[in-house]
Coordinates of C-alpha atoms in Angstrom, one line a residue:
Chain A
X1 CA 41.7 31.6 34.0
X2 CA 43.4 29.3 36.2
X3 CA 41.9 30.9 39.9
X4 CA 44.2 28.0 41.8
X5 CA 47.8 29.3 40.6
X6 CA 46.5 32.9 41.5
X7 CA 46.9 33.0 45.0
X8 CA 49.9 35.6 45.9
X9 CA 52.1 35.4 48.8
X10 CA 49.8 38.1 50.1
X11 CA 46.8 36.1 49.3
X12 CA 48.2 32.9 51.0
X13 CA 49.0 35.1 54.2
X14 CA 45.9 36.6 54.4
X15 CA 44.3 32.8 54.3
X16 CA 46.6 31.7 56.8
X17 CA 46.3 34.7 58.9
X18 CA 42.8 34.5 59.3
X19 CA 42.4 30.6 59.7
X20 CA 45.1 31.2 62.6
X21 CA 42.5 33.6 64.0
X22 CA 39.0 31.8 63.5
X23 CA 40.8 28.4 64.8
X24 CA 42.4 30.3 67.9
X25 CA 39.2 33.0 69.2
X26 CA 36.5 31.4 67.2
X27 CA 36.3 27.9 66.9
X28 CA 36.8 26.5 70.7
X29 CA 33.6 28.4 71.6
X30 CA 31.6 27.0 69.1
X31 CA 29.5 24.5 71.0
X32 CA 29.1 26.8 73.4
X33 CA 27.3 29.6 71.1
X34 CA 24.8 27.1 69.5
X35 CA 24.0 26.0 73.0
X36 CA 23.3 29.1 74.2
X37 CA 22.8 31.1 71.5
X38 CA 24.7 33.9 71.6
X39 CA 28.2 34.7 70.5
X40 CA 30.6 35.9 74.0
X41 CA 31.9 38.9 73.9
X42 CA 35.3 37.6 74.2
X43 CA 34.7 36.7 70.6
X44 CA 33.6 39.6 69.4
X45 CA 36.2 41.3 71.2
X46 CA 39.1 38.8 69.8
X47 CA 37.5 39.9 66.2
X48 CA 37.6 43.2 66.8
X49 CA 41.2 42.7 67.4
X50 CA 42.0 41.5 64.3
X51 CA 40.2 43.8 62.2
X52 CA 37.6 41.6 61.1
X53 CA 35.0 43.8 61.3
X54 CA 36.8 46.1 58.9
X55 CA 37.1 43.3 56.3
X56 CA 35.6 43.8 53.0
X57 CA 34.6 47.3 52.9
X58 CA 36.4 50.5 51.1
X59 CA 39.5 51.6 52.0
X60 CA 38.1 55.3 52.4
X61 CA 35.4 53.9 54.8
X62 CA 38.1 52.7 56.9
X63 CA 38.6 49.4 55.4
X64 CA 41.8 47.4 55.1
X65 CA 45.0 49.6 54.3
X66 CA 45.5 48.6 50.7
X67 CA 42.4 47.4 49.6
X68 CA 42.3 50.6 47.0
X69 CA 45.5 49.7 45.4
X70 CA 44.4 46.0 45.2
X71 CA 41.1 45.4 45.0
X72 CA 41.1 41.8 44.3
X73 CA 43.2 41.1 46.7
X74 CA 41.1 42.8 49.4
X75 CA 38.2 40.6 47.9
X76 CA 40.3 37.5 48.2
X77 CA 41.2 38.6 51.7
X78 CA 37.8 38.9 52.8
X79 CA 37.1 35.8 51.3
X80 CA 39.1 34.4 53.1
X81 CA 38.0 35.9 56.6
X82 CA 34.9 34.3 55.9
X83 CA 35.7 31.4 55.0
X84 CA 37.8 30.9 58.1
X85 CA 35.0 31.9 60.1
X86 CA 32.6 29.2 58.4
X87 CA 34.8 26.7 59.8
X88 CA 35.6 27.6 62.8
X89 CA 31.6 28.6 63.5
X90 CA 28.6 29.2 61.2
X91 CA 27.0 31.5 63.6
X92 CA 30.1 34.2 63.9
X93 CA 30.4 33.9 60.1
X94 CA 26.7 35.4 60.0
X95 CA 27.0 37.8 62.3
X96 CA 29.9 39.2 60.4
X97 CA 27.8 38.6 57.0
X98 CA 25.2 40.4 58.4
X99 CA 27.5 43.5 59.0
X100 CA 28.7 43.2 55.9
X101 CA 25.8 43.2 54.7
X102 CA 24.3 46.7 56.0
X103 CA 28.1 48.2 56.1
X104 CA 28.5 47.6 53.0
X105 CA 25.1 49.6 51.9
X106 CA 26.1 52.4 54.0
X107 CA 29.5 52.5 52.3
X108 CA 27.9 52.7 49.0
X109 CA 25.1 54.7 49.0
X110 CA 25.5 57.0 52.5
X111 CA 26.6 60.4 52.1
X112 CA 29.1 61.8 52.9
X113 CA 28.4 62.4 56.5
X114 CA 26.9 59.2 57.1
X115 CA 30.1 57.9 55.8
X116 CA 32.0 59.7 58.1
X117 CA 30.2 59.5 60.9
X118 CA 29.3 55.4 60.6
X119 CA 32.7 54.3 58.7
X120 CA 34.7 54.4 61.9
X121 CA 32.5 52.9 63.9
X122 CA 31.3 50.1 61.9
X123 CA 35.1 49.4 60.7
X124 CA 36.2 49.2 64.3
X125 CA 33.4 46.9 65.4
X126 CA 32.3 49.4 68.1
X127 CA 29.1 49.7 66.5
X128 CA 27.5 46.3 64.5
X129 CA 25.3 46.5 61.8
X130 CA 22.6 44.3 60.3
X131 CA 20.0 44.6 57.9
X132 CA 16.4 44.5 58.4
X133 CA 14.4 43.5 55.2
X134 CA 12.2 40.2 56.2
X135 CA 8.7 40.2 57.5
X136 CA 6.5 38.4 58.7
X137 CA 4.4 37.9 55.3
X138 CA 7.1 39.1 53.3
X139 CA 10.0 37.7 52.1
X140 CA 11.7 37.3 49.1
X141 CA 9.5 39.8 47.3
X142 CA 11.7 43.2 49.5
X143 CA 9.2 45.0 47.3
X144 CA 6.6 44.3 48.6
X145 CA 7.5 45.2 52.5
X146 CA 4.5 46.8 54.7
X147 CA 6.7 47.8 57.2
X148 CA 5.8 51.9 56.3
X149 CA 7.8 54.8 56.7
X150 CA 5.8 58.3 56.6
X151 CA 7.3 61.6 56.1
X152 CA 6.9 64.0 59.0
X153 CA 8.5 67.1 58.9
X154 CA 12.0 66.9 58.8
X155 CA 11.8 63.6 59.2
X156 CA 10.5 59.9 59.2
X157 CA 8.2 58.1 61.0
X158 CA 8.1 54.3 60.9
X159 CA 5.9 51.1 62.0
X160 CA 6.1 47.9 61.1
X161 CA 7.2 44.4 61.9
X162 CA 10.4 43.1 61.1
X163 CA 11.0 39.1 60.9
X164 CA 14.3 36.4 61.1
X165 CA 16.3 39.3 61.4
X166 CA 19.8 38.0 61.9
X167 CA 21.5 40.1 64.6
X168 CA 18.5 41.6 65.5
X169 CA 18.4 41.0 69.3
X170 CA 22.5 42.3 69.1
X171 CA 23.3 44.7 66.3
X172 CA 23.0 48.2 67.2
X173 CA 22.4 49.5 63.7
X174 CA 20.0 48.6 61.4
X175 CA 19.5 49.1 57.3
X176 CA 15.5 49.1 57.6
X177 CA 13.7 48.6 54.2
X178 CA 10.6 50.2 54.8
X179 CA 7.4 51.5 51.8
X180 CA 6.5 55.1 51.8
X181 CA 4.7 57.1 49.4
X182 CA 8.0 57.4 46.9
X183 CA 8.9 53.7 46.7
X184 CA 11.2 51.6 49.0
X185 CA 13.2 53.6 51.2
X186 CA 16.4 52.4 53.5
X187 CA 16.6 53.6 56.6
X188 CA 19.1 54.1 59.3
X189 CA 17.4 52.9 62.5
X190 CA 19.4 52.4 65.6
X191 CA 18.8 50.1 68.4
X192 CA 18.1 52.5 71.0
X193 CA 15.7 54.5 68.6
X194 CA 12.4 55.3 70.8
X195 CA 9.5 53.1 69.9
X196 CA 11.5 50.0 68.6
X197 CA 11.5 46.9 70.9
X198 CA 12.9 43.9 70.2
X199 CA 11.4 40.3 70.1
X200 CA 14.4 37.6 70.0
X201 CA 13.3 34.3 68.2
X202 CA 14.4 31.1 70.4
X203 CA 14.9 27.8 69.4
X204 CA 16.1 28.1 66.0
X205 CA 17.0 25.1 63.9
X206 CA 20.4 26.2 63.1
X207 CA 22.6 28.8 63.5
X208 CA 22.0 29.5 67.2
X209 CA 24.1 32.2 67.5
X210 CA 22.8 34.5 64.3
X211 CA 20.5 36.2 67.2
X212 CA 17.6 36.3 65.4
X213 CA 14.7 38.7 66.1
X214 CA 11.7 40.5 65.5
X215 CA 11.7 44.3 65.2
X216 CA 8.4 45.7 65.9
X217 CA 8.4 49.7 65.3
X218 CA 5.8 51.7 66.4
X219 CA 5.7 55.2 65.3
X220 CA 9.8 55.3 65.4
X221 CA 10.9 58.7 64.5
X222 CA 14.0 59.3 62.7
X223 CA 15.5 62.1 61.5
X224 CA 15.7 63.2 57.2
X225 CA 19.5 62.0 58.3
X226 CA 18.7 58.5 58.5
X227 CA 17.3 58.4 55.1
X228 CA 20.3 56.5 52.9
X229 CA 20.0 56.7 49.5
X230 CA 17.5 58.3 48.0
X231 CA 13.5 57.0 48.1
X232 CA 12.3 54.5 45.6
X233 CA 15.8 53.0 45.9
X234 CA 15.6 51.1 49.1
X235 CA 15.4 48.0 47.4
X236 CA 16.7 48.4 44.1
X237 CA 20.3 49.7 45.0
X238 CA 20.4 49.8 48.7
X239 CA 19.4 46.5 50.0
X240 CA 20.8 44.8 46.3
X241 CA 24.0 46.4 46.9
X242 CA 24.0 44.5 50.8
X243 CA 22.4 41.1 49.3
X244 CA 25.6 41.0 46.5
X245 CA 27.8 41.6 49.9
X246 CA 25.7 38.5 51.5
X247 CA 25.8 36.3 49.0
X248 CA 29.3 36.5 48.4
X249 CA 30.3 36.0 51.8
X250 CA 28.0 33.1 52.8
X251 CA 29.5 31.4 49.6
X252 CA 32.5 31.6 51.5
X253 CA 31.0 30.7 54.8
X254 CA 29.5 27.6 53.2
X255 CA 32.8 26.4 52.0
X256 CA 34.6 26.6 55.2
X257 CA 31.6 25.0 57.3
X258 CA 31.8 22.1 54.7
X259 CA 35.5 22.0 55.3
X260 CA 34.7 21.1 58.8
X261 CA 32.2 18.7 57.8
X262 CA 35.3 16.9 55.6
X263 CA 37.8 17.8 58.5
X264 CA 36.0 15.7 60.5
X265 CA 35.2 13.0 58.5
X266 CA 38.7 12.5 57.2
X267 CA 40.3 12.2 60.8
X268 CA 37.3 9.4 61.8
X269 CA 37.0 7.2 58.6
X270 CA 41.1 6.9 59.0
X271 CA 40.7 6.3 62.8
X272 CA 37.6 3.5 62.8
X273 CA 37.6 0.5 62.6
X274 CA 35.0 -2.1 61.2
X275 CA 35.3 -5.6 60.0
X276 CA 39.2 -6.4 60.6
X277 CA 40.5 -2.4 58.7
X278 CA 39.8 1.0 58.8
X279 CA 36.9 2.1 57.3
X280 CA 38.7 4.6 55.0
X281 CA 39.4 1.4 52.8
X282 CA 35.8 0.8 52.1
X283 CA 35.3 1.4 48.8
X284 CA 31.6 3.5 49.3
X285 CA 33.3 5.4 52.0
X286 CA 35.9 6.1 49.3
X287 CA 32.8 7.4 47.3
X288 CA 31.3 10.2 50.1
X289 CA 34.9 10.9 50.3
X290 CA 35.8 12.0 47.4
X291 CA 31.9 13.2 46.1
X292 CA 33.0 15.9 49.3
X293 CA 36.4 16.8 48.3
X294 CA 35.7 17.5 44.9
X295 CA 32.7 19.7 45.7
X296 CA 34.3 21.9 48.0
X297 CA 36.7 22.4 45.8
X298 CA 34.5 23.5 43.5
X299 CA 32.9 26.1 45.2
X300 CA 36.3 27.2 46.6
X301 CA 37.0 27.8 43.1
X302 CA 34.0 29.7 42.4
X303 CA 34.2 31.6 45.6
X304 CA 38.0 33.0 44.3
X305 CA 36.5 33.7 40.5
X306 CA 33.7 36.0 42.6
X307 CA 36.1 37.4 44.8
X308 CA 38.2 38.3 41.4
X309 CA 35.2 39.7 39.3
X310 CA 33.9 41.3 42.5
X311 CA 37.2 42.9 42.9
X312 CA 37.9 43.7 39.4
X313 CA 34.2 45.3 39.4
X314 CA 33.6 42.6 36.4
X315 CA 30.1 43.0 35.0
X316 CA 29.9 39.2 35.8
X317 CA 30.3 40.0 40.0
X318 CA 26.8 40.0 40.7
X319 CA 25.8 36.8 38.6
X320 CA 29.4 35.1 40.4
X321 CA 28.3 35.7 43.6
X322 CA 24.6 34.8 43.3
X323 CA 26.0 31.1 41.2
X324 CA 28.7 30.7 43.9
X325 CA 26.0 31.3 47.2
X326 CA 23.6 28.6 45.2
X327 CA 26.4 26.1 44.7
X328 CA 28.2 26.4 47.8
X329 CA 24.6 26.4 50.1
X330 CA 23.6 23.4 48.5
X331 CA 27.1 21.8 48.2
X332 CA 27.3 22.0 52.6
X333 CA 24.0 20.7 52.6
X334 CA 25.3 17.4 50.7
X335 CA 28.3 17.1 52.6
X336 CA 26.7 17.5 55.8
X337 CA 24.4 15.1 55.5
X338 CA 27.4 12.5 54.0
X339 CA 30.0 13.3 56.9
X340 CA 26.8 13.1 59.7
X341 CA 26.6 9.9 58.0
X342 CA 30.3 8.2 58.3
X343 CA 29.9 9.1 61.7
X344 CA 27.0 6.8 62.4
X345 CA 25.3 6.9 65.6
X346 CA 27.9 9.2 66.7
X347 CA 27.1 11.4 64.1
X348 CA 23.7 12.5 65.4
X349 CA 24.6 11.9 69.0
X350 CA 25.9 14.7 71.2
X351 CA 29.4 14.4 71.4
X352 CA 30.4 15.1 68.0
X353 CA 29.5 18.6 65.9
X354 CA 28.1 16.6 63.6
X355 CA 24.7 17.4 64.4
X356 CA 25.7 21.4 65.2
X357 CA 26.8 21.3 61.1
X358 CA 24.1 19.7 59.6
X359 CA 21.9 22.0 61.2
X360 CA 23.7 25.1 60.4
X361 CA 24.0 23.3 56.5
X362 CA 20.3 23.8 56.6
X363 CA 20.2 27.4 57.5
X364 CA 22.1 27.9 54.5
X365 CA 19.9 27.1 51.3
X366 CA 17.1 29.6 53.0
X367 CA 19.3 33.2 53.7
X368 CA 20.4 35.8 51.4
X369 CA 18.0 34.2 48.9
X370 CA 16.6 31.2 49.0
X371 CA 17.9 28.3 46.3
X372 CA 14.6 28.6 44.2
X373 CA 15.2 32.1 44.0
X374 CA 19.0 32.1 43.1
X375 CA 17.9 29.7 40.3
X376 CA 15.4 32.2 38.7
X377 CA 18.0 34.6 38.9
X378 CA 20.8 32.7 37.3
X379 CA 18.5 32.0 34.8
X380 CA 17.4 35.5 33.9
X381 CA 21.8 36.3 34.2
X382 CA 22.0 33.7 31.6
X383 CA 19.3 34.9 29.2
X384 CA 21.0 38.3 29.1
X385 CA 24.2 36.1 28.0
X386 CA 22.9 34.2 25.3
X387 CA 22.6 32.5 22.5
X388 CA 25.6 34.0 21.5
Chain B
X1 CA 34.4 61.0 24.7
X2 CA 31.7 62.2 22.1
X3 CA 28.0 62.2 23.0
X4 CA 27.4 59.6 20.3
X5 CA 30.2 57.5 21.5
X6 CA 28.8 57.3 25.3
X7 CA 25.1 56.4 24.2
X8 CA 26.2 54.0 22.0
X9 CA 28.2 52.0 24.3
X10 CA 25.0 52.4 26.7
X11 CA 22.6 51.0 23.7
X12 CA 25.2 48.1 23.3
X13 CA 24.8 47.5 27.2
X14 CA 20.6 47.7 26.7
X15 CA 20.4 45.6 24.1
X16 CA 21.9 43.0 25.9
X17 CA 20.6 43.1 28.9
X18 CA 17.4 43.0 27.5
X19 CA 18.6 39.9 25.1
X20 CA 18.8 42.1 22.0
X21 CA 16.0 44.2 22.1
X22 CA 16.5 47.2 20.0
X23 CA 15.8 50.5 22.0
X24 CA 15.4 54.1 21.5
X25 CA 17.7 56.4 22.5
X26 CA 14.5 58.5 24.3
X27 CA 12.7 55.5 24.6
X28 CA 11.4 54.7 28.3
X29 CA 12.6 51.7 29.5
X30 CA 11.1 51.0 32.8
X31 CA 7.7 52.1 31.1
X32 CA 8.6 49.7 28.2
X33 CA 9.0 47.4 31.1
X34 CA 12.4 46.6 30.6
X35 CA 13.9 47.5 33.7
X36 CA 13.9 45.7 36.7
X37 CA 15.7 45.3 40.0
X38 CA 18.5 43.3 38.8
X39 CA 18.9 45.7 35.9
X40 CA 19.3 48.5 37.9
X41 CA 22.3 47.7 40.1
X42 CA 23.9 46.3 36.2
X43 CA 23.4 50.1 34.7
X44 CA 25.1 51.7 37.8
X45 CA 28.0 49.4 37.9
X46 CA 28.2 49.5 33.7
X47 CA 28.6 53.5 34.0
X48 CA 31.0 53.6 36.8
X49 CA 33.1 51.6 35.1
X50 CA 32.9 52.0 31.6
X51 CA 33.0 55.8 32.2
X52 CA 34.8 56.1 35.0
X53 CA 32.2 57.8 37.1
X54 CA 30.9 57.4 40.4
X55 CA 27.2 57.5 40.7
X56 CA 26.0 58.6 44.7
X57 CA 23.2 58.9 46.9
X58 CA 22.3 62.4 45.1
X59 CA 22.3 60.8 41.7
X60 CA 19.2 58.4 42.3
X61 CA 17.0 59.8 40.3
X62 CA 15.2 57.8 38.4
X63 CA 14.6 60.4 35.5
X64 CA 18.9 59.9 35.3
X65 CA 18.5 56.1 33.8
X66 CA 15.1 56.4 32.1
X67 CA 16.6 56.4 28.6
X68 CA 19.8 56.2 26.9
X69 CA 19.6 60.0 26.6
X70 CA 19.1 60.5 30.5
X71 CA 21.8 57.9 31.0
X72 CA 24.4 59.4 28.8
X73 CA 23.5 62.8 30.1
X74 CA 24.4 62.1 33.7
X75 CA 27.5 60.3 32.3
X76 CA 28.4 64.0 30.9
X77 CA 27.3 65.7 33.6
X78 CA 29.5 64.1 36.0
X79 CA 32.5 64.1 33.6
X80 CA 32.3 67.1 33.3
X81 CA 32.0 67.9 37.5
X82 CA 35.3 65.5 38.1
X83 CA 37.4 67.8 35.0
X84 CA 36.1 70.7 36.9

């Protein structure tokens, strides 16, 4: 399959439509969100606007018009969105992830009402959505969470601890993965739910403007209406069915942050100057140069066969997506690190967004499953394959 | 499509998903301990679209992909709901 000649006009619009946006609303307040991590309003506002927030999820849901009748363009689209957005500013690209992420649950296992009732809302961007899986001792085993949910009457009640929840001092919704006496249950648990209260984590390495937070419940009660799903499938269908959406998007994400990484080193190894010529004529310049270049296109190219089988509903969507997330995460982590280093000093100095990238390429080898744990799984997608 | 028909195409599925293992069409799986998370998302996504069902919310049930037989009896069931 030749992915590169499959872009349509459509396809190429959407790219360009959405690069337009990210550079334009996005990108100029970059800086400014990883200084002070948090993402303005204006921002989300501008998103809103351009129906970001709707990106990515069924056209019955309120997705994008046309998304039923072409699938894999819709996936391609989105793609796109997020790839933009990973350019222009890791941190925006998470908090849509992370949207994505729970909206996308909702979409596929809420019920009707919950459809109805969330689909506008999380389409529009009035409401944002997250996903609440991590805790404190628990991490990539959801399984095991602690964080309980009891049955009390009609209802739920929950305590817990939530950890590194990305969004969680600014989402108003959260997919909660919670135990209970059936198995792993998700959970519909709004912001202002009585009970909750909400630790934000400073200082972060990377990624500033994720928001991230602690959720500590105590005795939250929800009604049987939150439940989504069904229990003893919180994990296993629910939060999977958010973690595909993740780690096809941050795939894209990744590319477009490395794209800035190679942005910016093309336009200084062609403008300084060292011994007598430009330093673009150095021959191990040359080398980080094109090592870059031909990665990111590599993981471009697996991002658009995901976004294809994801679209096409390919039995191969899930394993796509998890290869593309591990390539692309530690792919931005190499190019970082190389463009931070044609810079030089100014590289890890202040004035350049060096530093902001490699420290944002770092956050991405550790979310939506961490690099050792994509590698088990690739492994166990490619024992079901073979030997043929 | 025949009953026979469906839970073949589902034992095809099994077997390689679980790297050939041959399985019973009542057999157990998850307490044969073949199923796991990854699996489970695979089986939903392999009915929908080899079938052309959609599973929701109500259908998690986990006595619906215990077996081949459970599987291809919710594959029926909803077939025949949608002709309906």
């Amino acid at each position: 399959m030749n992915i590169a000649a499959e872009v349509t006009s459509a396809q190429a619009e959407a790219r360009a439509h959405w690069q337009a946006v990210a550079q334009a609303e996005v990108a100029p307040f970059a800086r400014q969100i990883d200084r002070e991590a948090a993402v303005p309003e204006a921002v989300m506002a501008a998103l809103r606007e351009a129906g970001a927030f709707a990106s990515g999820f069924p056209e019955a849901f309120g997705g994008p018009a046309g998304a039923q009748g072409d699938p894999v363009g819709a996936a391609l689209a989105h793609g796109a969105l997020h790839e933009a957005l990973g350019r222009a500013s890791a941190s925006v690209q998470g908090v849509l992830n992370v949207h994505h992420m729970g909206g996308s649950a909702l979409a596929r296992w809420g019920s009707a009402a919950q459809k109805a009732h969330w689909g506008p809302l999380l389409t529009s961007g009035a409401t944002r959505c997250a996903i609440a899986i991590t805790e404190p001792e628990v991490g990539s085993d959801a399984t095991a969470v602690r964080t309980r949910a009891e049955v009390d009457g009609d209802g739920w009640v929950v305590s817990g601890e939530k950890a590194w929840i990305t969004c969680g001092a600014s989402a108003d919704l959260f997919v909660l993965i919670a135990a209970s006496a059936a198995g792993p249950v998700a959970l519909l648990l709004p912001r202002e739910a009585p009970g909750l209260s909400i630790a934000p984590i400073p200082d972060m390495l990377g990624c500033r403007g994720y928001a991230m937070a602690r959720l500590i419940l105590e005795d939250v009660r929800l009604p049987g209406e939150a439940l989504l799903g069904k229990p003893g499938f919180g994990v296993s269908h629910v939060a999977a069915t958010g973690l595909e959406s993740g780690r096809h998007n941050l795939a894209w994400g990744c590319v477009g942050l490395a794209e800035a990484c190679r942005q910016a080193a093309l336009s200084h190894v062609q403008r300084r100057a060292q011994f007598g010529e430009k330093i673009a004529e150095f021959q191990l310049v040359q080398q980080l140069i094109a090592r870059m270049s031909t990665e990111i296109h590599a993981a471009r190219l697996m991002c658009r066969s995901a976004a294809v089988a994801r679209g096409q509903r390919a039995m191969t969507a899930a394993k796509e997506a998890t290869m593309a997330k591990y390539f692309a995460s530690t792919m931005v982590g190499r190019v970082a690190k190389d463009a931070q280093q044609l810079h030089g000093a100014a590289g890890i100095g202040p004035k350049t967004p060096l530093e902001m990238y490699f420290r944002d390429a770092r956050i991405m080898e550790v979310i939506e499953g961490t690099t050792q744990i994509l590698e088990v799984m690739i492994a166990r997608f490619s024992y079901q394959e073979g030997p043929a | 499509m025949q009953d026979k028909a469906i839970k073949d195409q589902i034992s095809e599925f099994m077997a390689q998903a679980f790297s050939g293992a041959v399985i019973a069409h009542d057999q157990d799986i998850f307490e044969a301990g073949f199923g796991n998370s990854m699996f489970a998302m695979q089986l939903v996504n392999f009915v929908e679209v080899t079938f052309g069902i959609e599973v929701d919310s109500d259908d998690l049930d986990i006595d619906n992909f215990r077996s081949i037989d459970r599987v291809a009896a919710l594959v029926q069931r909803k077939r025949a709901v949608a002709a309906a």
